[in-house]
Coordinates of C-alpha atoms in Angstrom, one line a residue:
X193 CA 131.6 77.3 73.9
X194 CA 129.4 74.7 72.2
X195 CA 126.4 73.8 74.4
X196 CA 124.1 70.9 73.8
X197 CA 120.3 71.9 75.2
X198 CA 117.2 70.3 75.8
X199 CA 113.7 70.8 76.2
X200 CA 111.0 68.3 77.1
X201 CA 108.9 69.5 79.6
X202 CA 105.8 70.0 77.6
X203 CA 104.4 68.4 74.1
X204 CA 107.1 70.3 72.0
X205 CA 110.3 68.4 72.1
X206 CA 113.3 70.8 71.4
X207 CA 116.8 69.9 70.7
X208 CA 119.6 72.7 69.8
X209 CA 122.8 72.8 69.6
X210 CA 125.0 76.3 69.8
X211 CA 128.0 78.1 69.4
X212 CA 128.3 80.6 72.3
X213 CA 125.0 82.4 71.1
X214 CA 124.8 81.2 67.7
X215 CA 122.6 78.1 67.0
X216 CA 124.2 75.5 64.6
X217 CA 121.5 73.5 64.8
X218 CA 118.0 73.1 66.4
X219 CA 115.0 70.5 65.3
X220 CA 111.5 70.9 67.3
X221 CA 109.0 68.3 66.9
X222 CA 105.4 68.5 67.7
X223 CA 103.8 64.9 66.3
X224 CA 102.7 62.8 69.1
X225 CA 105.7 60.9 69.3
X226 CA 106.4 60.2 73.5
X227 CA 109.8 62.3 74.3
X228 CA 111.4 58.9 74.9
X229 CA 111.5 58.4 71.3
X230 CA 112.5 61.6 69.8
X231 CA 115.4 63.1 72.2
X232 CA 117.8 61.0 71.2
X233 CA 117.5 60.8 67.6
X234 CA 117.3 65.0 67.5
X235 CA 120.5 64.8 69.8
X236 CA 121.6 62.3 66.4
X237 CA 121.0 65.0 63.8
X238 CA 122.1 67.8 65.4
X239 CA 125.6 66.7 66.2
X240 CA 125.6 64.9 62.6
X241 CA 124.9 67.8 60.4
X242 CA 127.1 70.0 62.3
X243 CA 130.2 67.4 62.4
X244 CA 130.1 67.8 66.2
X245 CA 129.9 64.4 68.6
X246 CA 128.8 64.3 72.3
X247 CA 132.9 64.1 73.3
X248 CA 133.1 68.1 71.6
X249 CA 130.4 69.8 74.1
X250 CA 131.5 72.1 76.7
X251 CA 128.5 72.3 78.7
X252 CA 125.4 70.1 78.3
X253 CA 122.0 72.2 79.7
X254 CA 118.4 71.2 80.6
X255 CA 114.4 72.6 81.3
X256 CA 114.6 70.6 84.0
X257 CA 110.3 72.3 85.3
X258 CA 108.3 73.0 86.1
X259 CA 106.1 71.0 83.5
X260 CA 105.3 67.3 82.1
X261 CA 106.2 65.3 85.2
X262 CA 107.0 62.6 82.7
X263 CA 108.5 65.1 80.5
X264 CA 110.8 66.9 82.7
X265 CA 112.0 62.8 84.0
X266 CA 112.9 62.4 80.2
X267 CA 114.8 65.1 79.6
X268 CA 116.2 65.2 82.6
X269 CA 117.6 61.2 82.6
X270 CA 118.7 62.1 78.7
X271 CA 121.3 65.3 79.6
X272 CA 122.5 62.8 82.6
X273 CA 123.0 59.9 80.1
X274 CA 124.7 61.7 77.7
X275 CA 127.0 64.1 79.9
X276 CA 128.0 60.7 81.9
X277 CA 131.2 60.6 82.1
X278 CA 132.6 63.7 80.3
X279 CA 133.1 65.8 83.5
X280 CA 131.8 68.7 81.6
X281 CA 129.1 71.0 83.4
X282 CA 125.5 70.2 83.4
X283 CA 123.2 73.4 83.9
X284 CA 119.4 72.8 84.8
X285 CA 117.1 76.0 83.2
X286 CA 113.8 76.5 84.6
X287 CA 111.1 76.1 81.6
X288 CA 109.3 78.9 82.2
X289 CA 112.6 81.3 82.1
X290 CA 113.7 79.7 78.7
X291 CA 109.7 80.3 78.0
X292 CA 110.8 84.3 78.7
X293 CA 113.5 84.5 76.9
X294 CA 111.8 83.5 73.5
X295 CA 110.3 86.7 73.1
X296 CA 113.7 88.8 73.7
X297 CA 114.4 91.5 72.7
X298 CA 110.5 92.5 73.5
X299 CA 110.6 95.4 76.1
X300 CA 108.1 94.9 79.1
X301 CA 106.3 92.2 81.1
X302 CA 106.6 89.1 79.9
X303 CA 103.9 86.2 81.6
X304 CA 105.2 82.1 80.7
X305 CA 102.2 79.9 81.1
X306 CA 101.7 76.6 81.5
X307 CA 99.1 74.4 81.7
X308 CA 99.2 72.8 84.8
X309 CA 96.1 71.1 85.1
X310 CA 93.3 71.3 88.1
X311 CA 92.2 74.9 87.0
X312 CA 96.1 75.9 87.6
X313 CA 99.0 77.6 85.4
X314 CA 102.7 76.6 85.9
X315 CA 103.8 80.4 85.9
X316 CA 106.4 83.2 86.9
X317 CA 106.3 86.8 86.0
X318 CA 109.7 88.6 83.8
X319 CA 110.9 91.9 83.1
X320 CA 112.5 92.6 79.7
X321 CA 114.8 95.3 79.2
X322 CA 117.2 96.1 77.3
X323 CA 117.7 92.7 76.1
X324 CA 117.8 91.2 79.9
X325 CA 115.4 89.4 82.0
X326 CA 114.8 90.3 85.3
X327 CA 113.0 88.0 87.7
X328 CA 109.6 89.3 89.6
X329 CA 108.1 86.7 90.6
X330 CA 109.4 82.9 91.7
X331 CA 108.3 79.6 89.4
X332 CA 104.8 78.7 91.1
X333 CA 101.8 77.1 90.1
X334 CA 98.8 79.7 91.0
X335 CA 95.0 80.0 89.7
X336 CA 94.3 82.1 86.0
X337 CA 92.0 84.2 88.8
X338 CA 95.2 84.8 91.2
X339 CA 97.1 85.4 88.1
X340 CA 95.3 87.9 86.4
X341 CA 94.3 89.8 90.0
X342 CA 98.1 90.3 90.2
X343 CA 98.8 91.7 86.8
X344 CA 96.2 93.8 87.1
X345 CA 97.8 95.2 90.4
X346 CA 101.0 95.9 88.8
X347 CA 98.7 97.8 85.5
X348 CA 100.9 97.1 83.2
X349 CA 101.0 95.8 79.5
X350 CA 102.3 92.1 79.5
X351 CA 103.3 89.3 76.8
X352 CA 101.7 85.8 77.3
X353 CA 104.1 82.9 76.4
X354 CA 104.0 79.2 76.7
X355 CA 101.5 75.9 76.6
X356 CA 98.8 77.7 78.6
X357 CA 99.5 81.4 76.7
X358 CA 95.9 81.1 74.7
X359 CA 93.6 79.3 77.4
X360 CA 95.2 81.9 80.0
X361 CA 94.2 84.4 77.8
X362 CA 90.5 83.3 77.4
X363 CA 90.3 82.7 81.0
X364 CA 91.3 86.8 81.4
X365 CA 88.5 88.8 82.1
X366 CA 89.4 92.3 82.4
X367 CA 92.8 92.3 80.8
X368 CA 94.2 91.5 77.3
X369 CA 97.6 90.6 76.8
X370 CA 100.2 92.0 74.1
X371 CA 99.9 90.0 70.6
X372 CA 102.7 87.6 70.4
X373 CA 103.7 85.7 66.9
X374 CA 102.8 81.4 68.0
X375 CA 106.0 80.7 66.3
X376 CA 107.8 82.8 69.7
X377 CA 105.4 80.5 72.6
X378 CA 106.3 77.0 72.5
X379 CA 109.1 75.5 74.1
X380 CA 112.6 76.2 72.2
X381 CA 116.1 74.8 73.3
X382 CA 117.9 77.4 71.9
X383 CA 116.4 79.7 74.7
X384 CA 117.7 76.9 77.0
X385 CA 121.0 77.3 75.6
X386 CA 120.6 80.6 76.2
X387 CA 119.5 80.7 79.9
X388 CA 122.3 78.0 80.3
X389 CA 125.2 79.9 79.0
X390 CA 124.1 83.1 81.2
X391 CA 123.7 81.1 84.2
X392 CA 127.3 79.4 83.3
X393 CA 128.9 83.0 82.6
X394 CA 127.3 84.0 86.3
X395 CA 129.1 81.0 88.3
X396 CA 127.0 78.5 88.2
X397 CA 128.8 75.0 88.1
X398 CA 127.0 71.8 88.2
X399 CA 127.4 68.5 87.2
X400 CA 125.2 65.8 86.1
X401 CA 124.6 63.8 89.1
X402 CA 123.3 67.6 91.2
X403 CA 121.0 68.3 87.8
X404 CA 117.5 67.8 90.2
X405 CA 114.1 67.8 88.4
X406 CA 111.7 70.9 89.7
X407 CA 108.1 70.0 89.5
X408 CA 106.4 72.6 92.0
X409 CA 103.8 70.0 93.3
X410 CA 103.5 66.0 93.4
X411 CA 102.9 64.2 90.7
X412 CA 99.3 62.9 90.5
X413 CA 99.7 59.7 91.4
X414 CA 101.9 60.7 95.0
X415 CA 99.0 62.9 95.5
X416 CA 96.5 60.5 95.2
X417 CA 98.6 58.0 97.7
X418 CA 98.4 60.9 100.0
X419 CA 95.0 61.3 99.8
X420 CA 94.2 57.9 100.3
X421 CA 96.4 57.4 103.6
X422 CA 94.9 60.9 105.0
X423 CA 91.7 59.2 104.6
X424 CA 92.3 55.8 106.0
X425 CA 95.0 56.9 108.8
X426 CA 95.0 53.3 110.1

């Protein structure tokens, strides 16, 4: 099965492209450039230097959140654009499970982060064994304090992964998390691929027009709209 993946959902921009579980190609880029102008032209190179075009994939997949609200609309409208048509199955991830599955095969907790801005963390909590992940905790957006009060609860050693992996870890105060390689935390489409082709093996079946964005909470500018009519009711 050749799967195309993306990831945009945070600064890293992550493109892959894979064989069943073997990646062919995969390009990450981490310049400043806005998503809008990378995706496609990593989508380019990975189907060129393989000799693959966007008519050869079997299933397209997404992070489709929680994360960049911008982001996660970019990737998002990018899978939709280029599975348009092909009646080939279109599989949104959630980031912070891709996030999890970077640091396979490491036994134990594993603890995505995100930075999600207003003193919170985009987060979910994994266990890792044997090569599988097994869900604890739902994709939520929670305090560092909440966080790190529930960890400790559960008195285990845990693996921090993701955007937020080193300010969550300054913010800890009684607990240290396990030392993970940077090269493991950032956003990686192949892990996407990954999550994709499990989730495809399981059942799932979707196409591109049910691939729905999850963003946990309104984006800023709803929130501030909300805000304003709360205020002035009349």
């Amino acid at each position: 099965m050749l799967i195309l993946a993306l990831d945009s959902t945070a600064v890293v921009a992550s493109v892959a492209l894979c064989e069943d579980d073997r990646a062919l190609a995969a390009f990450h880029l981490n310049n400043g450039n806005t998503h809008s102008e990378t995706l496609l032209p990593m989508v380019k190179a990975a189907l060129d230097t393989t000799g693959h075009s966007v008519d050869d994939i079997d299933l397209f997949a997404c992070s489709v959140g929680p994360g960049s609200f911008t982001g996660v609309r970019i990737g998002a409208a990018t899978v939709k654009g280029l599975a348009f048509g092909k009646e080939k199955p279109v599989i949104g991830v959630s980031t912070l499970e891709a996030l999890a599955t970077n640091l396979l095969p490491f036994e134990g907790l594993i603890v995505p982060v995100m930075n999600a801005r207003r003193g919170q963390v985009y987060n979910a909590v994994f266990e890792a064994k044997n090569g599988v992940l097994q869900r604890i905790t739902p994709d939520r957006a929670l305090a560092v304090t909440e966080l790190e009060a529930e960890l400790a609860a559960i008195g285990r050693p845990f693996a921090l992964c993701g955007d937020g992996a080193d300010m969550t870890a300054a913010l800890l105060v009684s607990l240290r998390p396990v030392a993970i390689s940077p090269l493991l935390t950032a956003q990686n489409a192949v892990s996407v691929a990954a999550v994709a082709r499990r989730m495809y093996e399981n059942g799932v079946r979707t196409t591109d027009a049910e691939l729905t964005p999850v963003y946990l909470r309104l984006p800023q500018a709803e929130r501030e709209r909300l805000e304003r009519e709360k205020q002035n009711p009349n």
